[in-house]
Tab-separated table of C-alpha atoms and ligand atoms in Angstrom:
chain	number	residue	atom	x	y	z
A	155	UNK	CA	-12.868	-57.884	-61.354
A	156	UNK	CA	-13.649	-54.410	-62.647
A	157	UNK	CA	-16.756	-52.948	-61.114
A	158	UNK	CA	-18.354	-49.785	-62.435
A	159	UNK	CA	-18.173	-47.260	-59.608
A	160	UNK	CA	-20.548	-44.398	-59.200
A	161	UNK	CA	-17.816	-42.018	-57.991
A	162	UNK	CA	-14.560	-41.323	-59.818
A	163	UNK	CA	-11.552	-39.053	-59.633
A	164	UNK	CA	-13.150	-36.577	-62.029
A	165	UNK	CA	-15.911	-35.975	-59.482
A	166	UNK	CA	-13.227	-34.449	-57.245
A	167	UNK	CA	-12.925	-31.495	-59.584
A	168	UNK	CA	-16.700	-31.076	-59.552
A	169	UNK	CA	-17.426	-31.126	-55.853
A	170	UNK	CA	-14.231	-30.608	-53.850
A	171	UNK	CA	-12.484	-27.374	-52.904
A	172	UNK	CA	-9.431	-27.548	-55.173
A	173	UNK	CA	-6.712	-27.235	-52.511
A	174	UNK	CA	-5.492	-30.773	-53.296
A	175	UNK	CA	-4.562	-32.530	-56.507
A	176	UNK	CA	-5.037	-36.223	-55.672
A	177	UNK	CA	-3.721	-39.082	-57.755
A	178	UNK	CA	-5.967	-40.697	-60.365
A	179	UNK	CA	-6.504	-43.978	-58.540
A	180	UNK	CA	-8.942	-44.165	-55.646
A	181	UNK	CA	-7.986	-46.672	-52.934
A	182	UNK	CA	-10.927	-48.608	-51.510
A	183	UNK	CA	-9.361	-51.244	-49.252
A	184	UNK	CA	-6.146	-51.945	-47.352
A	185	UNK	CA	-4.551	-54.719	-45.308
A	186	UNK	CA	-1.160	-54.255	-43.647
A	187	UNK	CA	1.060	-52.368	-46.090
A	188	UNK	CA	-1.078	-53.314	-49.113
A	189	UNK	CA	-3.842	-51.209	-50.656
A	190	UNK	CA	-6.231	-51.893	-53.562
A	191	UNK	CA	-7.910	-49.327	-55.785
A	192	UNK	CA	-11.373	-49.304	-57.407
A	193	UNK	CA	-10.112	-51.461	-60.280
A	194	UNK	CA	-8.522	-53.997	-57.941
A	195	UNK	CA	-4.927	-52.892	-58.669
A	196	UNK	CA	-2.615	-53.611	-55.759
A	197	UNK	CA	-0.206	-51.103	-54.207
A	198	UNK	CA	2.504	-51.460	-51.594
A	199	UNK	CA	2.212	-48.569	-49.171
A	200	UNK	CA	5.489	-46.891	-48.173
A	201	UNK	CA	3.592	-43.649	-47.409
A	202	UNK	CA	1.386	-44.774	-44.543
A	203	UNK	CA	-1.015	-41.903	-45.126
A	204	UNK	CA	1.831	-39.455	-44.324
A	205	UNK	CA	3.241	-41.121	-41.196
A	206	UNK	CA	-0.225	-41.934	-39.853
A	207	UNK	CA	-0.972	-45.619	-40.515
A	208	UNK	CA	1.689	-46.813	-38.085
A	209	UNK	CA	0.203	-50.305	-37.805
A	210	UNK	CA	-0.655	-50.543	-41.486
A	211	UNK	CA	-4.219	-50.699	-42.757
A	212	UNK	CA	-6.979	-52.342	-40.731
A	213	UNK	CA	-4.691	-53.852	-38.103
A	214	UNK	CA	-6.848	-56.320	-36.118
A	215	UNK	CA	-6.026	-54.574	-32.826
A	216	UNK	CA	-7.340	-51.241	-34.156
A	217	UNK	CA	-10.384	-52.809	-35.797
A	218	UNK	CA	-11.279	-54.545	-32.555
A	219	UNK	CA	-10.867	-51.373	-30.491
A	220	UNK	CA	-13.052	-49.428	-32.911
A	221	UNK	CA	-15.742	-52.101	-33.065
A	222	UNK	CA	-15.822	-52.635	-29.301
A	223	UNK	CA	-16.057	-48.940	-28.536
A	224	UNK	CA	-18.394	-48.408	-31.509
A	225	UNK	CA	-21.097	-50.437	-29.828
A	226	UNK	CA	-20.630	-48.757	-26.433
A	227	UNK	CA	-20.548	-44.960	-26.721
A	228	UNK	CA	-19.267	-42.674	-29.484
A	229	UNK	CA	-19.413	-39.171	-28.173
A	230	UNK	CA	-20.044	-37.203	-25.024
A	231	UNK	CA	-18.351	-33.783	-25.293
A	232	UNK	CA	-16.177	-32.440	-22.507
A	233	UNK	CA	-19.160	-31.794	-20.276
A	234	UNK	CA	-18.348	-35.356	-19.186
A	235	UNK	CA	-15.146	-37.338	-19.256
A	236	UNK	CA	-14.905	-40.893	-20.574
A	237	UNK	CA	-13.008	-44.088	-19.864
A	238	UNK	CA	-10.930	-44.391	-23.069
A	239	UNK	CA	-9.716	-40.778	-22.731
A	240	UNK	CA	-8.659	-41.312	-19.115
A	241	UNK	CA	-6.873	-44.559	-19.930
A	242	UNK	CA	-5.120	-43.079	-22.970
A	243	UNK	CA	-4.019	-39.970	-21.071
A	244	UNK	CA	-2.596	-42.083	-18.305
A	245	UNK	CA	-0.681	-44.222	-20.825
A	246	UNK	CA	0.735	-41.143	-22.555
A	247	UNK	CA	2.019	-39.824	-19.240
A	248	UNK	CA	3.701	-43.190	-18.625
A	249	UNK	CA	5.526	-43.253	-21.966
A	250	UNK	CA	6.686	-39.622	-21.802
A	251	UNK	CA	7.874	-36.831	-19.485
A	252	UNK	CA	4.372	-35.438	-19.279
A	253	UNK	CA	2.092	-35.231	-16.255
A	254	UNK	CA	-0.909	-33.832	-18.131
A	255	UNK	CA	-2.640	-34.304	-21.472
A	256	UNK	CA	-4.999	-32.163	-23.556
A	257	UNK	CA	-6.798	-33.947	-26.394
A	258	UNK	CA	-7.465	-32.449	-29.801
A	259	UNK	CA	-8.347	-33.881	-33.208
A	260	UNK	CA	-5.313	-33.127	-35.329
A	261	UNK	CA	-1.703	-32.056	-35.246
A	262	UNK	CA	-2.493	-28.428	-35.941
A	263	UNK	CA	-4.938	-28.323	-33.057
A	264	UNK	CA	-2.443	-29.962	-30.697
A	265	UNK	CA	0.079	-27.280	-31.716
A	266	UNK	CA	-2.503	-24.532	-31.370
A	267	UNK	CA	-3.037	-25.691	-27.783
A	268	UNK	CA	0.731	-25.815	-27.207
A	269	UNK	CA	1.212	-22.256	-28.446
A	270	UNK	CA	-1.734	-20.914	-26.490
A	271	UNK	CA	-0.447	-22.590	-23.332
A	272	UNK	CA	3.018	-21.083	-23.847
A	273	UNK	CA	1.589	-17.605	-24.358
A	274	UNK	CA	-0.752	-17.924	-21.378
A	275	UNK	CA	1.994	-19.207	-19.089
A	276	UNK	CA	4.405	-16.443	-20.067
A	277	UNK	CA	1.720	-13.788	-19.623
A	278	UNK	CA	0.666	-15.142	-16.222
A	279	UNK	CA	4.170	-15.621	-14.841
A	280	UNK	CA	6.287	-12.934	-16.539
A	281	UNK	CA	3.897	-10.442	-18.121
A	282	UNK	CA	2.328	-9.668	-21.511
A	283	UNK	CA	5.576	-8.442	-23.098
A	284	UNK	CA	7.086	-11.960	-23.008
A	285	UNK	CA	5.282	-13.081	-26.147
A	286	UNK	CA	7.851	-13.844	-28.831
A	287	UNK	CA	7.625	-17.288	-30.452
A	288	UNK	CA	10.818	-18.438	-32.156
A	289	UNK	CA	10.433	-21.136	-34.797
A	290	UNK	CA	12.523	-22.384	-37.705
A	291	UNK	CA	12.625	-21.953	-41.441
A	292	UNK	CA	11.153	-24.852	-43.423
A	293	UNK	CA	9.374	-25.935	-40.240
A	294	UNK	CA	5.829	-27.194	-40.452
A	295	UNK	CA	3.294	-27.030	-37.654
A	296	UNK	CA	-0.109	-27.301	-39.336
A	297	UNK	CA	-2.608	-25.119	-41.162
A	298	UNK	CA	-4.575	-23.192	-38.582
A	299	UNK	CA	-3.661	-19.530	-38.853
A	300	UNK	CA	-1.500	-19.450	-35.717
A	301	UNK	CA	0.307	-22.731	-36.479
A	302	UNK	CA	0.855	-21.964	-40.150
A	303	UNK	CA	2.274	-18.573	-39.158
A	304	UNK	CA	4.695	-20.282	-36.776
A	305	UNK	CA	5.597	-22.737	-39.554
A	306	UNK	CA	8.485	-21.450	-41.621
A	307	UNK	CA	7.054	-21.528	-45.142
A	308	UNK	CA	5.715	-18.215	-46.399
A	309	UNK	CA	3.944	-19.919	-49.321
A	310	UNK	CA	1.648	-21.577	-46.780
A	311	UNK	CA	1.105	-18.632	-44.452
A	312	UNK	CA	0.914	-15.604	-46.762
A	313	UNK	CA	-2.107	-14.244	-48.541
A	314	UNK	CA	-4.645	-14.532	-45.742
A	315	UNK	CA	-4.437	-11.058	-44.287
A	316	UNK	CA	-2.886	-9.996	-40.979
A	317	UNK	CA	-1.114	-12.790	-39.134
A	318	UNK	CA	-0.823	-13.554	-35.435
A	319	UNK	CA	2.122	-11.430	-34.307
A	320	UNK	CA	5.498	-11.751	-32.634
A	321	UNK	CA	6.692	-14.859	-34.465
A	322	UNK	CA	10.352	-15.032	-35.548
A	323	UNK	CA	11.863	-17.571	-37.964
A	324	UNK	CA	15.516	-18.568	-37.670
A	325	UNK	CA	17.564	-21.106	-39.638
A	326	UNK	CA	17.366	-24.672	-38.291
A	327	UNK	CA	20.585	-26.104	-36.862
A	328	UNK	CA	22.120	-22.624	-36.541
A	329	UNK	CA	23.184	-22.185	-32.916
A	330	UNK	CA	24.724	-18.744	-33.475
A	331	UNK	CA	21.554	-17.323	-35.014
A	332	UNK	CA	19.485	-18.548	-32.071
A	333	UNK	CA	21.983	-17.316	-29.516
A	334	UNK	CA	22.072	-13.900	-31.158
A	335	UNK	CA	18.313	-13.557	-31.256
A	336	UNK	CA	16.755	-15.232	-28.224
A	337	UNK	CA	16.066	-12.917	-25.261
A	338	UNK	CA	14.079	-12.652	-22.049
A	339	UNK	CA	11.177	-11.532	-24.259
A	340	UNK	CA	11.101	-14.975	-25.868
A	341	UNK	CA	8.060	-16.903	-24.708
A	342	UNK	CA	8.783	-20.199	-26.451
A	343	UNK	CA	10.903	-21.935	-29.049
A	344	UNK	CA	8.945	-24.354	-31.226
A	345	UNK	CA	10.698	-26.997	-33.302
A	346	UNK	CA	10.350	-30.390	-34.910
A	347	UNK	CA	12.962	-32.811	-33.531
A	348	UNK	CA	13.503	-33.845	-37.154
A	349	UNK	CA	11.998	-31.603	-39.822
A	350	UNK	CA	9.537	-33.679	-41.840
A	351	UNK	CA	7.674	-31.620	-44.456
A	352	UNK	CA	10.724	-29.371	-44.771
A	353	UNK	CA	12.814	-32.170	-46.325
A	354	UNK	CA	13.678	-34.765	-43.623
A	355	UNK	CA	16.294	-32.619	-41.903
A	356	UNK	CA	17.686	-34.088	-38.668
A	357	UNK	CA	18.909	-31.701	-35.979
A	358	UNK	CA	22.534	-31.833	-34.911
A	359	UNK	CA	22.990	-33.015	-31.298
A	360	UNK	CA	24.757	-29.728	-30.501
A	361	UNK	CA	21.814	-27.717	-31.821
A	362	UNK	CA	19.265	-29.583	-29.728
A	363	UNK	CA	21.452	-29.187	-26.657
A	364	UNK	CA	21.918	-25.464	-27.303
A	365	UNK	CA	18.196	-24.882	-27.836
A	366	UNK	CA	17.442	-26.431	-24.452
A	367	UNK	CA	20.169	-24.451	-22.693
A	368	UNK	CA	19.188	-21.141	-24.278
A	369	UNK	CA	15.518	-21.713	-23.432
A	370	UNK	CA	16.458	-22.351	-19.814
A	371	UNK	CA	18.690	-19.300	-19.701
A	372	UNK	CA	15.886	-17.027	-20.922
A	373	UNK	CA	12.935	-18.716	-19.207
A	374	UNK	CA	11.490	-19.650	-22.580
A	375	UNK	CA	9.490	-22.841	-23.001
A	376	UNK	CA	10.634	-25.488	-25.434
A	377	UNK	CA	7.837	-26.935	-27.560
A	378	UNK	CA	8.597	-30.094	-29.500
A	379	UNK	CA	6.250	-30.682	-32.402
A	380	UNK	CA	6.299	-34.478	-32.535
A	381	UNK	CA	3.229	-34.752	-34.745
A	382	UNK	CA	5.269	-36.575	-37.397
A	383	UNK	CA	8.139	-37.980	-35.302
A	384	UNK	CA	6.051	-39.279	-32.407
A	385	UNK	CA	4.569	-42.659	-31.559
A	386	UNK	CA	7.511	-44.819	-32.440
A	387	UNK	CA	8.294	-43.307	-35.825
A	388	UNK	CA	11.993	-42.713	-35.069
A	389	UNK	CA	12.486	-45.877	-33.018
A	390	UNK	CA	11.965	-44.155	-29.665
A	391	UNK	CA	8.388	-43.674	-28.497
A	392	UNK	CA	9.005	-39.932	-28.801
A	393	UNK	CA	11.975	-38.562	-30.714
A	394	UNK	CA	13.134	-36.373	-27.798
A	395	UNK	CA	13.966	-39.586	-25.942
A	396	UNK	CA	16.715	-40.253	-28.464
A	397	UNK	CA	18.092	-36.726	-28.262
A	398	UNK	CA	19.065	-36.420	-24.610
A	399	UNK	CA	16.874	-33.440	-23.784
A	400	UNK	CA	13.278	-33.001	-22.632
A	401	UNK	CA	10.844	-30.378	-23.938
A	402	UNK	CA	8.312	-28.541	-21.760
A	403	UNK	CA	5.429	-29.118	-24.132
A	404	UNK	CA	5.050	-31.839	-26.773
A	405	UNK	CA	2.421	-32.193	-29.473
A	406	UNK	CA	1.516	-35.535	-30.979
A	407	UNK	CA	-1.009	-36.635	-33.613
A	408	UNK	CA	-0.596	-38.526	-36.935
A	409	UNK	CA	0.497	-42.046	-35.786
A	410	UNK	CA	-1.210	-41.585	-32.418
A	411	UNK	CA	-4.518	-42.740	-33.893
A	412	UNK	CA	-3.057	-45.031	-36.541
A	413	UNK	CA	-5.601	-43.565	-38.975
A	414	UNK	CA	-8.308	-42.333	-36.624
A	415	UNK	CA	-8.137	-38.539	-36.212
A	416	UNK	CA	-6.717	-37.542	-32.840
A	417	UNK	CA	-4.076	-35.176	-31.506
A	418	UNK	CA	-2.757	-34.427	-28.060
A	419	UNK	CA	-0.697	-31.833	-26.249
A	420	UNK	CA	1.478	-33.173	-23.451
A	421	UNK	CA	2.970	-31.040	-20.724
A	422	UNK	CA	4.013	-30.792	-17.089
A	423	UNK	CA	1.814	-30.182	-14.096
A	424	UNK	CA	3.442	-26.801	-13.496
A	425	UNK	CA	2.462	-25.525	-16.937
A	426	UNK	CA	-0.900	-27.253	-17.175
A	427	UNK	CA	-2.167	-25.325	-14.133
A	428	UNK	CA	-2.369	-22.240	-16.286
A	429	UNK	CA	-5.063	-23.712	-18.526
A	430	UNK	CA	-7.920	-23.183	-16.134
A	431	UNK	CA	-11.539	-24.162	-16.784
A	432	UNK	CA	-12.720	-22.333	-19.896
A	433	UNK	CA	-9.317	-21.199	-21.212
A	434	UNK	CA	-9.316	-23.693	-24.087
A	435	UNK	CA	-11.438	-26.514	-25.427
A	436	UNK	CA	-12.652	-28.715	-28.246
A	437	UNK	CA	-16.013	-30.388	-28.888
A	438	UNK	CA	-14.474	-33.603	-30.185
A	439	UNK	CA	-11.212	-33.522	-28.209
A	440	UNK	CA	-10.937	-36.740	-26.204
A	441	UNK	CA	-13.726	-38.400	-28.172
A	442	UNK	CA	-14.203	-41.994	-26.870
A	443	UNK	CA	-13.929	-43.651	-30.303
A	444	UNK	CA	-10.685	-41.831	-31.138
A	445	UNK	CA	-9.203	-42.481	-27.704
A	446	UNK	CA	-10.138	-46.172	-27.765
A	447	UNK	CA	-8.328	-46.655	-31.069
A	448	UNK	CA	-5.325	-44.582	-29.953
A	449	UNK	CA	-5.112	-46.581	-26.732
A	450	UNK	CA	-4.830	-49.791	-28.756
A	451	UNK	CA	-2.203	-48.188	-30.998
A	452	UNK	CA	-0.135	-46.934	-28.053
A	453	UNK	CA	-0.279	-50.381	-26.420
A	454	UNK	CA	1.249	-51.969	-29.510
A	455	UNK	CA	3.753	-49.262	-30.408
A	456	UNK	CA	5.131	-48.779	-26.886
A	457	UNK	CA	6.172	-52.442	-26.799
A	458	UNK	CA	10.007	-52.390	-26.760
A	459	UNK	CA	10.046	-55.124	-29.397
A	460	UNK	CA	7.996	-53.002	-31.785
A	461	UNK	CA	10.298	-50.026	-31.182
A	462	UNK	CA	13.358	-52.209	-31.781
A	463	UNK	CA	11.618	-53.444	-34.938
A	464	UNK	CA	11.503	-49.867	-36.246
A	465	UNK	CA	15.312	-49.693	-36.103
A	466	UNK	CA	15.543	-53.068	-37.824
A	467	UNK	CA	13.211	-51.872	-40.596
A	468	UNK	CA	15.207	-48.662	-40.974
A	469	UNK	CA	18.192	-50.872	-41.819
A	470	UNK	CA	16.168	-52.797	-44.446
A	471	UNK	CA	15.163	-49.517	-46.075
A	472	UNK	CA	18.625	-47.988	-45.948
A	473	UNK	CA	20.246	-51.094	-47.443
A	474	UNK	CA	17.601	-51.358	-50.145
A	475	UNK	CA	17.795	-47.680	-51.058
A	476	UNK	CA	21.608	-47.680	-51.091
A	477	UNK	CA	21.558	-50.702	-53.405
A	478	UNK	CA	19.148	-48.951	-55.777
A	479	UNK	CA	21.328	-45.871	-55.686
A	480	UNK	CA	24.390	-47.902	-56.640
A	481	UNK	CA	22.417	-48.947	-59.691
A	482	UNK	CA	20.796	-45.647	-60.722
A	483	UNK	CA	22.807	-42.856	-59.018
A	484	UNK	CA	19.877	-40.572	-58.208
A	485	UNK	CA	20.371	-39.805	-54.550
A	486	UNK	CA	22.969	-37.700	-52.785
A	487	UNK	CA	21.981	-39.010	-49.367
A	488	UNK	CA	19.562	-41.265	-47.488
A	489	UNK	CA	18.679	-39.440	-44.262
A	490	UNK	CA	16.272	-39.361	-41.375
A	491	UNK	CA	15.699	-41.733	-38.515
A	492	UNK	CA	13.684	-44.887	-37.945
A	493	UNK	CA	10.873	-45.017	-40.468
A	494	UNK	CA	10.934	-41.314	-41.254
A	495	UNK	CA	13.396	-41.488	-44.127
A	496	UNK	CA	14.236	-39.266	-47.054
A	497	UNK	CA	16.166	-39.983	-50.225
A	498	UNK	CA	17.575	-36.620	-51.318
A	499	UNK	CA	17.948	-36.265	-55.072
A	500	UNK	CA	21.394	-35.334	-56.355
A	501	UNK	CA	22.272	-32.313	-58.496
A	502	UNK	CA	21.217	-33.989	-61.768
A	503	UNK	CA	17.757	-34.799	-60.406
A	504	UNK	CA	16.839	-31.545	-58.658
A	505	UNK	CA	13.128	-30.786	-58.610
A	506	UNK	CA	12.095	-34.289	-59.701
A	507	UNK	CA	10.858	-35.904	-56.474
A	508	UNK	CA	7.308	-35.810	-57.781
A	509	UNK	CA	8.393	-37.669	-60.934
A	510	UNK	CA	9.639	-40.484	-58.681
A	511	UNK	CA	6.332	-40.494	-56.826
A	512	UNK	CA	4.361	-40.735	-60.091
A	513	UNK	CA	6.651	-43.428	-61.555
A	514	UNK	CA	6.360	-45.425	-58.323
A	515	UNK	CA	2.584	-45.149	-58.464
A	516	UNK	CA	2.621	-46.588	-61.981
A	517	UNK	CA	4.529	-49.601	-60.617
A	518	UNK	CA	2.113	-50.117	-57.729
A	519	UNK	CA	4.061	-48.381	-54.997
A	520	UNK	CA	2.966	-45.463	-52.832
A	521	UNK	CA	5.735	-43.095	-51.689
A	522	UNK	CA	5.738	-39.438	-50.597
A	523	UNK	CA	7.786	-36.367	-51.295
A	524	UNK	CA	9.119	-33.789	-48.814
A	525	UNK	CA	9.564	-30.725	-50.976
A	526	UNK	CA	10.719	-30.901	-54.598
A	527	UNK	CA	13.998	-32.735	-53.984
A	528	UNK	CA	13.334	-35.443	-51.415
A	529	UNK	CA	11.481	-38.735	-51.785
A	530	UNK	CA	9.981	-39.556	-48.376
A	531	UNK	CA	9.214	-42.940	-46.847
A	532	UNK	CA	6.929	-43.191	-43.793
A	533	UNK	CA	5.570	-46.745	-43.894
A	534	UNK	CA	3.843	-48.817	-41.250
A	535	UNK	CA	6.074	-49.457	-38.236
A	536	UNK	CA	5.208	-53.155	-38.458
A	537	UNK	CA	5.664	-53.527	-42.218
A	538	UNK	CA	6.908	-57.035	-43.015
A	539	UNK	CA	10.182	-57.950	-44.737
A	540	UNK	CA	8.157	-59.371	-47.612
A	541	UNK	CA	6.270	-56.075	-48.034
A	542	UNK	CA	9.493	-54.038	-47.886
A	543	UNK	CA	11.189	-56.274	-50.458
A	544	UNK	CA	8.165	-56.206	-52.764
A	545	UNK	CA	7.996	-52.414	-52.497
A	546	UNK	CA	11.703	-51.946	-53.154
A	547	UNK	CA	11.422	-54.202	-56.229
A	548	UNK	CA	8.679	-51.898	-57.517
A	549	UNK	CA	10.808	-48.844	-56.741
A	550	UNK	CA	13.590	-50.497	-58.756
A	551	UNK	CA	11.250	-50.713	-61.770
A	552	UNK	CA	10.091	-47.144	-61.252
A	553	UNK	CA	13.631	-45.757	-61.136
A	554	UNK	CA	14.558	-47.829	-64.182
A	555	UNK	CA	11.656	-46.290	-66.091
A	556	UNK	CA	12.904	-42.823	-65.142
A	557	UNK	CA	16.559	-43.224	-66.095
A	558	UNK	CA	15.919	-45.005	-69.407
B	855	PLP	C1	1.413	-33.116	-40.262
B	855	PLP	C2	2.053	-32.190	-39.311
B	855	PLP	C3	1.305	-31.219	-38.627
B	855	PLP	C4	-0.148	-30.958	-38.906
B	855	PLP	O1	-0.977	-32.022	-38.529
B	855	PLP	P1	-2.500	-32.029	-39.013
B	855	PLP	O2	-3.069	-33.264	-38.379
B	855	PLP	O3	-2.490	-32.054	-40.498
B	855	PLP	O4	-3.137	-30.790	-38.505
B	855	PLP	C5	1.957	-30.440	-37.685
B	855	PLP	N1	3.261	-30.616	-37.434
B	855	PLP	C6	4.003	-31.526	-38.067
B	855	PLP	C7	5.450	-31.678	-37.729
B	855	PLP	C8	3.435	-32.344	-39.042
B	855	PLP	O5	4.181	-33.230	-39.699
């Protein structure tokens, strides 16, 4: 049934700040990995709202948590604490190395807290001159001015005037460059344990090991930005757990709320002590509604069967994508881990990731890109075999339309 809607895509250009260029269709409803637009067209969702909708759309567990909490109490501010926040924090400390949790509302804010903690700790313990933040090229840490400056993409961070200082960018996976640069003046090294926005670039095991060792040698903190990799995305609850090292500070957001905005910074007791009353804060951070939903999400995702299911689904995707590549020869490589996967376009298809995204959309499939040359897949962690097969069949049609 086609219903005349009072709002349409063209209204976006009238009333929205033009920093996005959204697709034509406007989704209005979703169940599991399926979404419907205003006209009732159906889409299979391999994007998951950019690695956010980890239980798909409107999972009954999330809906129940939201409805239950929604009729109890919505907001208090940090003048008081609340039950969902305390329960969620305690669960996050159980599933990770952390002893302490700070709640925020987004990935950027969780990273902002991580960076401020690192700077404060270094200043308190070693002195003001230990302030250098080392981060990596093509890294992404959010859009606040500090986090975007630490992110390694000048096109995102330039053009806004003077930046927060003492941030160095080195090439990812380059042990020699890090070894040559890091010093006792380094306050922290910040990295994604698998670069997401930068093109689905996994770290080498040697690199991760070397980063940890060099941080220890120079008393620098290691900050893992797990905003995209966290909450089961790679098949471990947090990606560091599959890498054999432990960071000092970890940020998490995206899948943490399964679609409800929430972020968190996780750290040790020793570091947390340095964030005394008044040093940092957030009006909404630890909001009861957000924490109630995230608690339900964490309960489901931390189940070992769900985590094992992520690895099983990775295999479905890899097999399906390899089969399509045997047919159409577009990809040089399928990479990533768990359900954070990238299909890198080969030399003949450079720069055309967005064409794949648009062609997929026309066939009723939502995918993402990671830069101009990588098609990214970050679906629900509980996507069904039927949904994966249906989506891959649509991708088949989309690729066919592109090569013909
Ligand atoms: C998405 C992302 C962020 C930013 O999260 P927001 O919620 O958009 O602020 C930070 N770091 C990484 C690795 C991300 O993928």
